[in-house]
GROMACS .gro file of C-alpha atoms in nm:
model
  268
    1UNK     CA    1   0.633   0.811  -1.232
    2UNK     CA    2   0.289   0.912  -1.361
    3UNK     CA    3   0.104   1.223  -1.246
    4UNK     CA    4  -0.144   1.008  -1.052
    5UNK     CA    5   0.142   0.832  -0.871
    6UNK     CA    6   0.308   1.164  -0.791
    7UNK     CA    7  -0.015   1.308  -0.655
    8UNK     CA    8  -0.069   0.999  -0.440
    9UNK     CA    9   0.282   1.024  -0.298
   10UNK     CA   10   0.251   1.398  -0.237
   11UNK     CA   11  -0.076   1.357  -0.051
   12UNK     CA   12   0.063   1.070   0.154
   13UNK     CA   13   0.364   1.281   0.250
   14UNK     CA   14   0.134   1.568   0.338
   15UNK     CA   15  -0.086   1.342   0.551
   16UNK     CA   16   0.220   1.220   0.740
   17UNK     CA   17   0.397   1.554   0.788
   18UNK     CA   18   0.119   1.815   0.765
   19UNK     CA   19   0.347   2.035   0.551
   20UNK     CA   20   0.546   2.000   0.229
   21UNK     CA   21   0.839   2.197   0.092
   22UNK     CA   22   0.886   2.198  -0.285
   23UNK     CA   23   1.258   2.120  -0.275
   24UNK     CA   24   1.217   1.834  -0.026
   25UNK     CA   25   0.931   1.682  -0.223
   26UNK     CA   26   1.127   1.707  -0.547
   27UNK     CA   27   1.419   1.522  -0.389
   28UNK     CA   28   1.195   1.252  -0.243
   29UNK     CA   29   1.005   1.191  -0.569
   30UNK     CA   30   1.315   1.240  -0.787
   31UNK     CA   31   1.150   1.499  -1.013
   32UNK     CA   32   1.215   1.866  -1.079
   33UNK     CA   33   1.094   2.142  -0.845
   34UNK     CA   34   0.896   2.286  -1.138
   35UNK     CA   35   0.700   1.959  -1.166
   36UNK     CA   36   0.623   1.964  -0.793
   37UNK     CA   37   0.506   2.326  -0.814
   38UNK     CA   38   0.266   2.240  -1.098
   39UNK     CA   39   0.137   1.938  -0.906
   40UNK     CA   40   0.078   2.141  -0.590
   41UNK     CA   41  -0.098   2.414  -0.788
   42UNK     CA   42  -0.334   2.158  -0.946
   43UNK     CA   43  -0.400   1.985  -0.614
   44UNK     CA   44  -0.476   2.323  -0.458
   45UNK     CA   45  -0.728   2.394  -0.736
   46UNK     CA   46  -0.904   2.070  -0.636
   47UNK     CA   47  -0.898   2.180  -0.270
   48UNK     CA   48  -0.679   1.885  -0.176
   49UNK     CA   49  -0.427   2.110  -0.002
   50UNK     CA   50  -0.348   2.474   0.071
   51UNK     CA   51  -0.066   2.629  -0.128
   52UNK     CA   52   0.199   2.823   0.064
   53UNK     CA   53   0.512   3.011  -0.032
   54UNK     CA   54   0.758   2.735  -0.114
   55UNK     CA   55   0.523   2.442  -0.059
   56UNK     CA   56   0.185   2.340   0.080
   57UNK     CA   57   0.004   2.255   0.402
   58UNK     CA   58  -0.276   2.010   0.474
   59UNK     CA   59  -0.629   2.130   0.403
   60UNK     CA   60  -0.780   2.175   0.750
   61UNK     CA   61  -0.681   2.049   1.093
   62UNK     CA   62  -0.807   1.694   1.054
   63UNK     CA   63  -0.670   1.570   0.725
   64UNK     CA   64  -0.802   1.252   0.567
   65UNK     CA   65  -0.685   1.118   0.234
   66UNK     CA   66  -0.964   1.065  -0.018
   67UNK     CA   67  -1.017   0.701  -0.109
   68UNK     CA   68  -0.867   0.728  -0.456
   69UNK     CA   69  -0.534   0.840  -0.310
   70UNK     CA   70  -0.523   0.560  -0.053
   71UNK     CA   71  -0.557   0.285  -0.312
   72UNK     CA   72  -0.184   0.257  -0.378
   73UNK     CA   73  -0.105   0.173  -0.013
   74UNK     CA   74  -0.041  -0.200   0.041
   75UNK     CA   75  -0.202  -0.264  -0.299
   76UNK     CA   76  -0.072  -0.619  -0.352
   77UNK     CA   77  -0.172  -0.724   0.000
   78UNK     CA   78  -0.524  -0.591  -0.050
   79UNK     CA   79  -0.562  -0.777  -0.379
   80UNK     CA   80  -0.451  -1.106  -0.220
   81UNK     CA   81  -0.688  -1.047   0.072
   82UNK     CA   82  -0.974  -0.977  -0.169
   83UNK     CA   83  -0.912  -1.294  -0.370
   84UNK     CA   84  -0.915  -1.501  -0.051
   85UNK     CA   85  -1.238  -1.340   0.069
   86UNK     CA   86  -1.412  -1.408  -0.263
   87UNK     CA   87  -1.349  -1.778  -0.210
   88UNK     CA   88  -1.518  -1.762   0.132
   89UNK     CA   89  -1.846  -1.637  -0.017
   90UNK     CA   90  -2.103  -1.881  -0.147
   91UNK     CA   91  -2.272  -1.863  -0.486
   92UNK     CA   92  -2.597  -1.668  -0.454
   93UNK     CA   93  -2.503  -1.508  -0.122
   94UNK     CA   94  -2.626  -1.163  -0.024
   95UNK     CA   95  -2.308  -0.972   0.060
   96UNK     CA   96  -2.283  -0.642   0.248
   97UNK     CA   97  -1.982  -0.423   0.167
   98UNK     CA   98  -1.893  -0.104   0.346
   99UNK     CA   99  -1.659   0.148   0.184
  100UNK     CA  100  -1.281   0.141   0.167
  101UNK     CA  101  -0.993   0.036  -0.052
  102UNK     CA  102  -0.986  -0.327   0.063
  103UNK     CA  103  -1.361  -0.379   0.026
  104UNK     CA  104  -1.336  -0.220  -0.319
  105UNK     CA  105  -1.084  -0.491  -0.409
  106UNK     CA  106  -1.325  -0.751  -0.268
  107UNK     CA  107  -1.598  -0.615  -0.498
  108UNK     CA  108  -1.362  -0.649  -0.795
  109UNK     CA  109  -1.270  -1.004  -0.695
  110UNK     CA  110  -1.639  -1.096  -0.671
  111UNK     CA  111  -1.697  -0.944  -1.015
  112UNK     CA  112  -1.416  -1.153  -1.161
  113UNK     CA  113  -1.548  -1.466  -0.995
  114UNK     CA  114  -1.902  -1.398  -1.116
  115UNK     CA  115  -1.777  -1.333  -1.468
  116UNK     CA  116  -1.575  -1.654  -1.477
  117UNK     CA  117  -1.823  -1.837  -1.254
  118UNK     CA  118  -1.731  -2.171  -1.110
  119UNK     CA  119  -1.641  -2.244  -0.752
  120UNK     CA  120  -1.984  -2.157  -0.615
  121UNK     CA  121  -2.136  -2.359  -0.335
  122UNK     CA  122  -2.505  -2.285  -0.377
  123UNK     CA  123  -2.697  -2.458  -0.655
  124UNK     CA  124  -2.969  -2.263  -0.835
  125UNK     CA  125  -3.224  -2.388  -1.086
  126UNK     CA  126  -3.273  -2.037  -1.222
  127UNK     CA  127  -3.004  -1.964  -1.482
  128UNK     CA  128  -3.089  -1.595  -1.467
  129UNK     CA  129  -3.033  -1.569  -1.090
  130UNK     CA  130  -2.743  -1.341  -0.996
  131UNK     CA  131  -2.414  -1.496  -0.886
  132UNK     CA  132  -2.420  -1.258  -0.588
  133UNK     CA  133  -2.633  -0.980  -0.447
  134UNK     CA  134  -2.422  -0.695  -0.313
  135UNK     CA  135  -2.565  -0.440  -0.071
  136UNK     CA  136  -2.334  -0.142  -0.028
  137UNK     CA  137  -2.324   0.214   0.095
  138UNK     CA  138  -2.013   0.286  -0.116
  139UNK     CA  139  -2.078   0.482  -0.434
  140UNK     CA  140  -1.756   0.372  -0.605
  141UNK     CA  141  -1.834   0.003  -0.544
  142UNK     CA  142  -2.187   0.051  -0.674
  143UNK     CA  143  -2.052   0.223  -0.984
  144UNK     CA  144  -1.811  -0.060  -1.062
  145UNK     CA  145  -2.064  -0.338  -1.007
  146UNK     CA  146  -2.368  -0.175  -1.168
  147UNK     CA  147  -2.247  -0.279  -1.514
  148UNK     CA  148  -2.200  -0.643  -1.411
  149UNK     CA  149  -2.516  -0.834  -1.513
  150UNK     CA  150  -2.417  -1.135  -1.299
  151UNK     CA  151  -2.432  -0.926  -0.981
  152UNK     CA  152  -2.744  -0.767  -0.835
  153UNK     CA  153  -2.644  -0.438  -0.675
  154UNK     CA  154  -2.845  -0.270  -0.400
  155UNK     CA  155  -2.734   0.079  -0.298
  156UNK     CA  156  -2.838   0.238   0.029
  157UNK     CA  157  -2.954   0.595   0.031
  158UNK     CA  158  -2.782   0.856   0.243
  159UNK     CA  159  -2.550   1.153   0.241
  160UNK     CA  160  -2.219   1.100   0.059
  161UNK     CA  161  -1.886   1.156   0.234
  162UNK     CA  162  -1.641   1.280  -0.034
  163UNK     CA  163  -1.335   1.131   0.137
  164UNK     CA  164  -1.456   0.770   0.120
  165UNK     CA  165  -1.755   0.779  -0.118
  166UNK     CA  166  -1.965   0.622   0.161
  167UNK     CA  167  -2.331   0.704   0.217
  168UNK     CA  168  -2.426   0.767   0.578
  169UNK     CA  169  -2.719   0.894   0.783
  170UNK     CA  170  -3.084   0.802   0.852
  171UNK     CA  171  -3.159   0.711   0.489
  172UNK     CA  172  -2.877   0.457   0.493
  173UNK     CA  173  -3.003   0.312   0.820
  174UNK     CA  174  -3.356   0.286   0.680
  175UNK     CA  175  -3.249   0.067   0.390
  176UNK     CA  176  -3.018  -0.157   0.594
  177UNK     CA  177  -3.293  -0.219   0.848
  178UNK     CA  178  -3.501  -0.375   0.569
  179UNK     CA  179  -3.246  -0.627   0.439
  180UNK     CA  180  -3.095  -0.953   0.560
  181UNK     CA  181  -2.735  -1.039   0.467
  182UNK     CA  182  -2.562  -1.375   0.442
  183UNK     CA  183  -2.226  -1.213   0.501
  184UNK     CA  184  -2.095  -0.864   0.576
  185UNK     CA  185  -1.743  -0.779   0.461
  186UNK     CA  186  -1.608  -0.486   0.660
  187UNK     CA  187  -1.305  -0.272   0.595
  188UNK     CA  188  -1.173  -0.108   0.913
  189UNK     CA  189  -0.907   0.142   1.025
  190UNK     CA  190  -0.801  -0.039   1.341
  191UNK     CA  191  -0.819  -0.374   1.521
  192UNK     CA  192  -0.758  -0.380   1.896
  193UNK     CA  193  -0.772  -0.698   2.110
  194UNK     CA  194  -0.966  -0.519   2.386
  195UNK     CA  195  -1.184  -0.269   2.198
  196UNK     CA  196  -1.258  -0.457   1.877
  197UNK     CA  197  -1.268  -0.306   1.529
  198UNK     CA  198  -1.275   0.068   1.466
  199UNK     CA  199  -1.283   0.342   1.205
  200UNK     CA  200  -1.205   0.713   1.201
  201UNK     CA  201  -1.557   0.853   1.150
  202UNK     CA  202  -1.844   0.792   1.392
  203UNK     CA  203  -2.113   0.807   1.122
  204UNK     CA  204  -1.935   0.544   0.915
  205UNK     CA  205  -1.885   0.330   1.227
  206UNK     CA  206  -2.258   0.324   1.298
  207UNK     CA  207  -2.333   0.208   0.943
  208UNK     CA  208  -2.065  -0.061   0.954
  209UNK     CA  209  -2.207  -0.177   1.289
  210UNK     CA  210  -2.548  -0.212   1.128
  211UNK     CA  211  -2.400  -0.414   0.842
  212UNK     CA  212  -2.262  -0.653   1.106
  213UNK     CA  213  -2.595  -0.673   1.289
  214UNK     CA  214  -2.784  -0.758   0.969
  215UNK     CA  215  -2.544  -1.038   0.867
  216UNK     CA  216  -2.533  -1.405   0.953
  217UNK     CA  217  -2.153  -1.400   0.919
  218UNK     CA  218  -1.904  -1.112   0.950
  219UNK     CA  219  -1.567  -1.101   0.773
  220UNK     CA  220  -1.320  -0.824   0.855
  221UNK     CA  221  -1.065  -0.742   0.585
  222UNK     CA  222  -0.755  -0.536   0.657
  223UNK     CA  223  -0.386  -0.531   0.585
  224UNK     CA  224  -0.160  -0.600   0.882
  225UNK     CA  225  -0.067  -0.232   0.926
  226UNK     CA  226  -0.406  -0.180   1.095
  227UNK     CA  227  -0.356  -0.457   1.351
  228UNK     CA  228  -0.310  -0.332   1.706
  229UNK     CA  229  -0.408   0.017   1.597
  230UNK     CA  230  -0.693   0.216   1.750
  231UNK     CA  231  -0.920   0.465   1.574
  232UNK     CA  232  -1.174   0.717   1.701
  233UNK     CA  233  -1.503   0.532   1.652
  234UNK     CA  234  -1.576   0.173   1.758
  235UNK     CA  235  -1.769  -0.049   1.517
  236UNK     CA  236  -1.811  -0.362   1.728
  237UNK     CA  237  -1.631  -0.604   1.958
  238UNK     CA  238  -1.431  -0.904   1.844
  239UNK     CA  239  -1.714  -1.131   1.959
  240UNK     CA  240  -1.917  -1.016   1.656
  241UNK     CA  241  -1.642  -1.108   1.408
  242UNK     CA  242  -1.635  -1.458   1.257
  243UNK     CA  243  -1.340  -1.434   1.020
  244UNK     CA  244  -1.047  -1.194   0.977
  245UNK     CA  245  -0.850  -1.196   0.652
  246UNK     CA  246  -0.517  -1.015   0.645
  247UNK     CA  247  -0.167  -1.047   0.502
  248UNK     CA  248   0.113  -1.270   0.625
  249UNK     CA  249   0.286  -0.988   0.816
  250UNK     CA  250   0.031  -1.029   1.097
  251UNK     CA  251   0.228  -1.062   1.426
  252UNK     CA  252   0.201  -1.408   1.576
  253UNK     CA  253   0.094  -1.278   1.917
  254UNK     CA  254  -0.191  -1.083   1.759
  255UNK     CA  255  -0.300  -1.390   1.561
  256UNK     CA  256  -0.306  -1.592   1.883
  257UNK     CA  257  -0.518  -1.333   2.066
  258UNK     CA  258  -0.766  -1.317   1.779
  259UNK     CA  259  -0.790  -1.696   1.768
  260UNK     CA  260  -0.851  -1.702   2.145
  261UNK     CA  261  -1.139  -1.460   2.085
  262UNK     CA  262  -1.300  -1.720   1.857
  263UNK     CA  263  -1.207  -1.557   1.525
  264UNK     CA  264  -1.090  -1.766   1.231
  265UNK     CA  265  -0.776  -1.591   1.103
  266UNK     CA  266  -0.677  -1.626   0.737
  267UNK     CA  267  -0.340  -1.488   0.627
  268UNK     CA  268  -0.245  -1.456   0.262
   0.00000   0.00000   0.00000
């Protein structure tokens, strides 16, 4: 197990339990206590946790894993979801992407499709026209796509949230109010049949809501672990969602309720 994988597992355990003991963590990860102590010391230096005698505790009362340490969760499902979403987007479309691990995979899938081209639905007489235009408030997505000449990248302004790399605030709103999107692809933290789609942070929810309002079509992307789950801040109701793409572990009763709400459900 690499250091990155160990750190990801340690932070996931800490997020679940709120506290870690060196001996318990060493047993779980099947490494030596000395290795765990070094890992915890390094994570403490990065202010990812608070070191204690014999272990560590979560940094602060409300603990949220930074995006880079969430990426290993349900990784294969997210990649399959992303590949399916890329096929639902037309050549030349203007695509809005909020932040998150699944939308990051969607960005990568779009980059691969643009690089290989083919499969597009919109004809263009201008050979220099971008395969896609991506509007995003996620710094990590912007960084990955900025070097792709086939994709035009538009980054909103705003204040960066270190946990998710998302830009939020009035500057973000100002940019999104001036654009029109063909499709918005939204990553979410919860999908509830009554309340709609949700996320943990109210400032991120308001930006995701604006993405949906500016788009002709809205696609929600999430692995099935988020289905039936509620989060603190509501993005929008199910009536604003056109398509939901998730993995094949989606419960059949949930799929039926989403279909009744008029949502096209794609499972991969």
